[in-house]
Coordinates of C-alpha atoms in Angstrom, one line a residue:
M1267 CA -97.8 130.0 -2.2
S1268 CA -101.3 129.0 -3.1
A1269 CA -103.8 129.1 -0.3
A1270 CA -104.9 125.5 0.6
P1271 CA -108.6 124.9 0.9
A1272 CA -110.1 125.7 4.3
S1273 CA -111.9 122.3 4.4
T1274 CA -110.5 119.1 3.0
D1275 CA -113.8 117.1 3.4
G1276 CA -114.6 115.4 0.1
G1277 CA -111.1 116.0 -1.2
I1278 CA -108.4 113.7 -2.5
V1279 CA -105.7 112.6 -0.1
F1280 CA -102.1 112.4 -1.3
V1281 CA -99.3 110.8 0.7
A1282 CA -95.8 111.5 -0.6
G1283 CA -92.8 110.0 1.2
E1284 CA -89.8 112.0 0.0
A1285 CA -88.6 114.9 -2.2
S1286 CA -89.0 112.9 -5.4
G1287 CA -92.7 112.2 -4.5
D1288 CA -93.2 115.8 -3.9
L1289 CA -91.9 116.6 -7.3
L1290 CA -94.1 114.0 -8.9
A1291 CA -97.3 115.0 -7.1
A1292 CA -97.2 118.8 -7.4
P1293 CA -98.1 119.1 -11.2
L1294 CA -100.8 116.4 -10.8
I1295 CA -102.4 118.4 -7.9
E1296 CA -102.3 121.6 -10.0
H1297 CA -104.0 119.8 -13.0
L1298 CA -106.6 118.1 -10.8
R1299 CA -107.6 121.5 -9.2
Q1300 CA -107.8 123.1 -12.7
A1301 CA -109.9 120.2 -14.0
R1302 CA -112.2 120.2 -10.9
P1303 CA -112.3 123.8 -9.5
G1304 CA -112.8 123.8 -5.8
L1305 CA -111.4 120.2 -5.4
A1306 CA -109.5 119.9 -2.1
A1307 CA -106.1 118.2 -1.9
C1308 CA -104.6 117.3 1.4
G1309 CA -102.3 114.7 3.1
V1310 CA -98.6 114.3 3.5
A1311 CA -97.0 116.9 1.3
G1312 CA -93.7 118.6 0.5
D1313 CA -93.1 122.2 -0.4
R1314 CA -94.0 121.9 -4.1
M1315 CA -97.3 120.1 -3.3
I1316 CA -98.1 122.8 -0.7
D1317 CA -97.4 125.5 -3.3
A1318 CA -99.8 123.6 -5.7
G1319 CA -102.6 123.9 -3.1
C1320 CA -102.3 120.8 -1.0
Q1321 CA -103.1 121.2 2.6
A1322 CA -100.3 119.5 4.6
W1323 CA -101.4 117.3 7.5
H1324 CA -97.7 116.3 7.7
H1325 CA -94.5 117.2 5.8
V1326 CA -92.8 114.6 3.6
R1327 CA -89.7 115.0 5.9
E1328 CA -91.6 112.9 8.4
L1329 CA -91.5 109.9 6.1
S1330 CA -88.1 110.3 4.5
V1331 CA -86.3 107.3 6.0
R1332 CA -84.1 104.9 4.0
G1333 CA -82.7 101.5 4.5
Y1334 CA -83.9 98.6 6.7
W1335 CA -81.9 99.4 9.8
E1336 CA -83.0 103.0 9.7
V1337 CA -86.7 102.1 9.2
L1338 CA -86.5 99.7 12.2
R1339 CA -85.2 102.5 14.3
E1340 CA -88.0 104.8 13.2
L1341 CA -90.7 102.1 13.1
P1342 CA -92.7 103.1 16.2
R1343 CA -93.1 106.6 15.0
L1344 CA -93.9 105.6 11.4
L1345 CA -96.5 103.1 12.6
R1346 CA -98.1 105.8 14.8
L1347 CA -98.3 108.1 11.8
R1348 CA -99.8 105.5 9.5
R1349 CA -102.3 104.6 12.2
E1350 CA -103.3 108.2 12.5
L1351 CA -103.7 108.6 8.7
R1352 CA -105.8 105.4 8.5
Q1353 CA -108.1 106.6 11.3
R1354 CA -108.5 109.9 9.6
L1355 CA -109.3 108.4 6.3
M1356 CA -111.7 105.8 7.6
G1357 CA -113.5 108.5 9.7
G1358 CA -113.7 111.2 7.0
H1359 CA -115.4 111.7 3.6
Y1360 CA -112.7 111.7 1.0
Q1361 CA -112.9 110.9 -2.7
A1362 CA -109.7 108.8 -3.0
L1363 CA -106.3 108.1 -1.5
V1364 CA -103.3 108.6 -3.9
G1365 CA -100.1 107.0 -2.4
V1366 CA -97.1 108.6 -4.2
D1367 CA -94.2 106.1 -4.3
A1368 CA -93.0 105.2 -0.7
P1369 CA -94.4 101.7 -1.2
D1370 CA -93.5 100.2 2.2
F1371 CA -95.5 102.9 3.9
N1372 CA -98.2 103.5 1.3
L1373 CA -99.2 100.0 0.2
A1374 CA -100.2 99.1 3.8
L1375 CA -102.1 102.3 4.2
E1376 CA -103.9 101.8 0.9
A1377 CA -104.8 98.2 1.8
A1378 CA -106.2 99.3 5.2
V1379 CA -108.6 101.9 3.7
R1380 CA -109.5 100.4 0.4
T1381 CA -112.9 99.1 1.7
R1382 CA -113.7 102.7 2.5
L1383 CA -112.4 104.7 -0.5
P1384 CA -110.7 104.1 -3.9
T1385 CA -106.9 103.9 -3.8
V1386 CA -104.4 104.8 -6.5
H1387 CA -100.7 104.1 -6.2
Y1388 CA -98.6 106.5 -8.2
V1389 CA -95.2 105.0 -9.3
S1390 CA -94.9 101.3 -9.3
P1391 CA -92.5 99.8 -6.8
S1392 CA -89.5 98.4 -8.6
I1393 CA -90.8 94.9 -8.8
W1394 CA -88.9 94.5 -12.1
A1395 CA -85.6 95.0 -10.1
W1396 CA -86.2 93.2 -6.8
R1397 CA -88.9 91.9 -4.5
A1398 CA -91.2 90.7 -7.3
E1399 CA -93.5 89.3 -4.6
R1400 CA -94.7 92.8 -4.0
I1401 CA -97.0 92.5 -7.0
E1402 CA -99.5 90.7 -4.6
R1403 CA -99.3 93.5 -2.1
I1404 CA -100.0 95.9 -4.9
R1405 CA -103.0 93.8 -6.0
R1406 CA -104.5 94.0 -2.4
A1407 CA -103.7 97.7 -2.0
A1408 CA -104.5 99.6 -5.2
D1409 CA -107.5 99.9 -7.4
R1410 CA -105.1 101.4 -10.0
V1411 CA -101.4 101.9 -10.4
L1412 CA -100.0 104.9 -12.3
L1413 CA -96.9 103.9 -14.2
V1414 CA -94.0 106.2 -15.1
F1415 CA -92.0 103.8 -17.2
P1416 CA -93.4 102.2 -20.4
F1417 CA -91.9 98.7 -19.9
E1418 CA -94.0 98.3 -16.7
E1419 CA -97.3 98.0 -18.7
A1420 CA -96.7 94.4 -19.7
I1421 CA -95.9 93.4 -16.1
Y1422 CA -99.2 94.7 -14.8
A1423 CA -101.2 93.4 -17.8
R1424 CA -99.9 89.9 -17.1
A1425 CA -100.8 90.3 -13.4
G1426 CA -104.3 91.5 -14.2
I1427 CA -103.9 94.7 -12.2
A1428 CA -105.5 97.9 -13.5
A1429 CA -102.6 100.2 -14.5
T1430 CA -102.1 103.3 -16.7
Y1431 CA -98.9 104.5 -18.2
V1432 CA -98.8 108.2 -17.7
G1433 CA -95.2 108.9 -18.6
H1434 CA -92.7 110.6 -16.3
P1435 CA -93.4 114.2 -15.5
L1436 CA -89.7 115.1 -15.5
A1437 CA -89.6 114.2 -19.2
S1438 CA -92.0 117.1 -19.9
A1439 CA -90.6 119.5 -17.4
I1440 CA -87.0 119.1 -18.7
P1441 CA -86.3 120.4 -22.3
L1442 CA -85.3 118.0 -24.9
R1443 CA -82.4 120.2 -25.8
P1444 CA -80.9 121.7 -22.6
D1445 CA -79.3 125.1 -22.8
R1446 CA -76.1 125.0 -20.8
A1447 CA -75.2 128.6 -21.5
A1448 CA -78.5 129.9 -20.3
A1449 CA -78.3 127.8 -17.1
R1450 CA -74.8 129.1 -16.4
A1451 CA -76.0 132.6 -16.9
R1452 CA -78.9 132.0 -14.4
L1453 CA -76.3 130.7 -11.9
G1454 CA -73.8 133.5 -12.5
R1455 CA -71.2 131.0 -13.9
R1456 CA -68.7 131.7 -16.6
P1457 CA -69.4 130.0 -20.0
G1458 CA -66.1 128.2 -20.3
E1459 CA -65.4 126.9 -16.8
L1460 CA -65.4 123.2 -16.0
L1461 CA -68.5 122.6 -13.7
I1462 CA -69.2 119.4 -11.9
C1463 CA -72.5 118.8 -10.1
L1464 CA -72.6 116.8 -6.9
M1465 CA -75.9 115.1 -6.2
P1466 CA -75.7 113.2 -2.9
G1467 CA -79.4 112.8 -2.4
S1468 CA -82.3 114.5 -0.6
R1469 CA -82.5 112.6 2.7
R1470 CA -80.4 113.2 5.7
A1471 CA -79.3 109.6 6.2
E1472 CA -78.5 109.3 2.5
I1473 CA -76.4 112.5 2.5
E1474 CA -74.5 111.4 5.6
G1475 CA -73.7 108.1 3.9
I1476 CA -72.4 109.3 0.5
A1477 CA -71.8 113.1 0.6
P1478 CA -68.4 112.8 2.4
T1479 CA -67.2 110.5 -0.4
F1480 CA -68.5 112.9 -3.0
L1481 CA -66.7 115.8 -1.4
A1482 CA -63.5 113.8 -1.2
A1483 CA -63.9 112.8 -4.9
A1484 CA -64.3 116.5 -5.7
H1485 CA -60.9 117.2 -4.1
E1486 CA -59.4 114.3 -6.1
L1487 CA -60.9 115.8 -9.3
A1488 CA -59.5 119.2 -8.4
R1489 CA -56.0 117.8 -8.1
H1490 CA -56.3 116.6 -11.8
E1491 CA -58.4 119.6 -13.0
P1492 CA -57.4 122.6 -10.8
A1493 CA -59.8 124.9 -12.7
A1494 CA -62.9 122.8 -11.9
R1495 CA -65.7 124.2 -9.9
F1496 CA -68.3 122.2 -8.0
L1497 CA -72.0 122.8 -7.5
L1498 CA -73.9 121.1 -4.7
P1499 CA -77.7 121.7 -4.8
V1500 CA -79.3 121.8 -1.3
A1501 CA -82.5 119.8 -1.8
D1502 CA -84.2 121.1 1.4
A1503 CA -83.3 124.2 3.4
G1504 CA -83.2 122.0 6.5
L1505 CA -80.2 120.1 5.1
R1506 CA -78.0 123.2 4.6
T1507 CA -76.4 123.1 8.0
L1508 CA -75.5 119.4 7.6
L1509 CA -74.0 120.1 4.2
E1510 CA -72.1 123.1 5.4
R1511 CA -70.7 120.9 8.2
L1512 CA -69.7 118.2 5.8
C1513 CA -68.0 120.7 3.4
A1514 CA -66.1 122.2 6.4
A1515 CA -64.9 118.7 7.4
A1516 CA -63.7 118.1 3.9
A1517 CA -61.9 121.5 3.7
G1518 CA -58.2 121.9 3.3
A1519 CA -57.9 120.7 -0.3
S1520 CA -58.2 122.7 -3.5
A1521 CA -61.8 122.0 -4.6
R1522 CA -64.1 125.0 -4.7
I1523 CA -67.6 123.7 -3.7
D1524 CA -70.6 126.1 -3.8
L1525 CA -73.8 125.1 -2.1
V1526 CA -76.8 126.2 -4.2
E1527 CA -80.2 126.5 -2.5
G1528 CA -82.6 124.3 -4.4
R1529 CA -82.1 124.8 -8.2
A1530 CA -80.9 121.3 -8.8
H1531 CA -82.1 121.4 -12.4
D1532 CA -80.2 124.6 -13.1
C1533 CA -77.1 123.0 -11.7
L1534 CA -77.5 119.8 -13.8
E1535 CA -78.3 121.9 -17.0
A1536 CA -75.2 124.0 -16.4
C1537 CA -72.7 121.3 -15.5
D1538 CA -70.3 119.3 -17.6
G1539 CA -70.7 116.2 -15.6
A1540 CA -72.0 114.9 -12.3
L1541 CA -71.6 112.5 -9.4
V1542 CA -75.1 111.3 -8.6
A1543 CA -76.5 109.1 -5.8
S1544 CA -78.7 106.3 -7.2
G1545 CA -82.4 107.5 -7.3
T1546 CA -84.5 109.9 -9.3
A1547 CA -81.6 112.3 -9.7
T1548 CA -79.9 109.8 -12.1
L1549 CA -82.9 110.2 -14.4
E1550 CA -82.8 114.0 -14.1
A1551 CA -79.1 114.0 -15.1
A1552 CA -79.9 111.7 -18.0
L1553 CA -82.8 113.9 -19.2
Y1554 CA -80.3 116.9 -19.1
K1555 CA -78.0 114.7 -21.3
R1556 CA -75.1 114.9 -18.8
P1557 CA -72.3 112.4 -18.3
M1558 CA -72.4 111.0 -14.9
V1559 CA -71.1 108.4 -12.5
I1560 CA -73.7 106.8 -10.2
A1561 CA -72.8 105.8 -6.7
Y1562 CA -74.6 104.5 -3.6
R1563 CA -73.6 103.5 -0.2
M1564 CA -75.9 102.3 2.6
P1565 CA -75.2 101.0 6.1
A1566 CA -73.7 97.5 6.2
V1567 CA -76.8 95.9 7.7
S1568 CA -79.1 97.4 5.1
A1569 CA -76.8 96.4 2.3
W1570 CA -76.6 92.8 3.6
I1571 CA -80.4 92.5 3.7
M1572 CA -80.6 93.9 0.1
R1573 CA -78.1 91.4 -1.1
R1574 CA -80.0 88.5 0.6
I1575 CA -83.2 89.6 -1.1
G1576 CA -81.5 89.7 -4.4
G1577 CA -82.4 91.5 -7.7
Y1578 CA -83.3 90.6 -11.2
L1579 CA -81.4 93.4 -13.0
P1580 CA -77.6 94.0 -13.0
W1581 CA -78.1 97.8 -12.5
V1582 CA -79.5 100.2 -10.0
G1583 CA -79.3 103.4 -12.0
L1584 CA -82.4 104.4 -13.9
P1585 CA -80.5 105.4 -17.1
N1586 CA -79.0 101.9 -17.3
I1587 CA -82.3 100.2 -16.5
L1588 CA -84.2 102.2 -19.1
A1589 CA -81.5 101.7 -21.7
G1590 CA -81.2 98.0 -21.0
E1591 CA -77.4 98.4 -21.0
A1592 CA -74.6 99.8 -18.9
L1593 CA -74.6 103.4 -20.3
V1594 CA -73.4 104.9 -17.0
P1595 CA -70.7 103.7 -14.6
E1596 CA -72.1 102.5 -11.3
L1597 CA -69.9 102.2 -8.1
L1598 CA -71.8 100.8 -5.2
Q1599 CA -70.9 100.1 -1.5
E1600 CA -67.2 99.4 -1.0
R1601 CA -66.4 100.2 -4.7
A1602 CA -67.7 103.8 -4.2
T1603 CA -64.4 105.3 -3.1
A1604 CA -63.3 108.9 -3.7
P1605 CA -60.4 108.0 -6.0
A1606 CA -62.5 105.6 -8.0
L1607 CA -65.4 108.1 -8.5
A1608 CA -63.0 110.8 -9.5
Q1609 CA -61.2 108.6 -12.0
R1610 CA -64.3 107.2 -13.6
L1611 CA -65.8 110.7 -14.1
L1612 CA -62.5 111.9 -15.6
D1613 CA -62.6 109.0 -18.0
V1614 CA -66.2 109.8 -19.0
L1615 CA -65.5 113.5 -19.5
G1616 CA -62.4 112.7 -21.6
D1617 CA -64.3 110.4 -24.0
G1618 CA -65.9 112.7 -26.6
A1619 CA -67.2 109.9 -28.8
G1620 CA -68.7 108.2 -25.7
Q1621 CA -70.4 111.4 -24.7
R1622 CA -72.0 111.8 -28.2
R1623 CA -73.4 108.3 -28.0
L1624 CA -74.7 108.9 -24.5
E1625 CA -76.6 112.0 -25.7
E1626 CA -78.2 110.0 -28.4
R1627 CA -79.3 107.3 -26.0
Y1628 CA -80.5 109.8 -23.4
A1629 CA -82.6 111.5 -26.1
Q1630 CA -84.3 108.2 -27.0
I1631 CA -85.1 107.6 -23.3
H1632 CA -86.4 111.2 -23.0
E1633 CA -88.8 110.7 -25.9
S1634 CA -90.1 107.4 -24.6
L1635 CA -91.0 109.1 -21.3
R1636 CA -92.7 112.3 -22.6
R1637 CA -96.4 112.3 -22.2
D1638 CA -99.0 114.8 -20.8
T1639 CA -98.5 113.2 -17.4
P1640 CA -100.7 115.5 -15.3
A1641 CA -103.6 115.1 -17.7
L1642 CA -103.3 111.3 -18.0
A1643 CA -102.9 110.9 -14.3
T1644 CA -105.9 113.1 -13.6
A1645 CA -108.1 111.2 -16.0
A1646 CA -107.0 107.9 -14.5
I1647 CA -107.7 109.1 -10.9
L1648 CA -111.1 110.5 -11.8
Q1649 CA -112.0 107.3 -13.7
T1650 CA -111.0 105.2 -10.6
I1651 CA -113.3 107.3 -8.4
A1652 CA -116.2 107.0 -10.9
E1653 CA -115.8 103.2 -11.1
A1654 CA -115.7 102.9 -7.3
R1655 CA -119.1 104.7 -6.8
P1656 CA -121.3 101.7 -7.7
L1657 CA -119.4 99.7 -5.0
G1658 CA -120.7 102.0 -2.4
R1659 CA -117.4 103.4 -1.2
A1660 CA -116.9 107.0 -0.3
A1661 CA -116.6 109.3 -3.3

């Protein structure tokens, strides 16, 4: 682990809200510190950000809350944390605040400190999918938005908000041509065995909501394919006990499910197909060119609120959104049953021509997202800081 700077005065503050934000921010922090030796990075960080040299005031686990009902339950604690961060930022001397995703938390924090220091929001909220009114919140909060999807540029240009398309760092981190055999060797798996990857998410509430269904689907799949083996990456060591308990509760059937500490990318590269909870993992699976079925389930109250808000796109999975078509099956809420997930994945795995078309479309998506993301994001952040200095804000 890299040693974090002893002092963060004059540094850049990063606030990531979950594992995907940790993944996005870590290479940016590494590049920033190479571009500006001695630059301090600090804030709300995950393990990868800490390894990149970010001093953690708090861990991302403290912000990893999903759904409306769950946020309401945790709201007093989250408000206290945001108030603490605001006071720290307003009272210190920092060059910029970079909010990494987590828009419901970060946009309010950015708006609160923007008079004091420049603010950058990394990853646009999905205003193209639902809650388009958030564009005005973004305007009030961020001096610049770093975009990870190319179609977002036109949205921000129309709104007159400074934005820079930096590509998606995963598209550079993941090879254009995955090597299944090498990944299997790294995991100690046999070349010819049927491997299915289970990706139920990285947050506790998310896992509690969908993992039991994924595990039951694995047992359904094993009834049809007795030789199948299942890999379940453990996104955070703190989740292992929960996943072990869920696996034990699902025991008694024929599926062989192996928990793999971290190494989600190895598991995706090695597998033949995947069950994936909606989120960044769906993009990861697509970049590894793997057939998948996307599923999501949230508590009834949260789902009801989401339906009331409504959406503008007919899909929730990033591969479908980026392709502009239903490339990948999506089973949501009451449709996400174990038999249905198992059958849809069997259908996908049995369609050779469909898999070849999938790989072609995945490759096109991959190419569209490949940029030197850390360099582009670093340049955009440093430009935002330079432009803010004439306004008399901290820099």
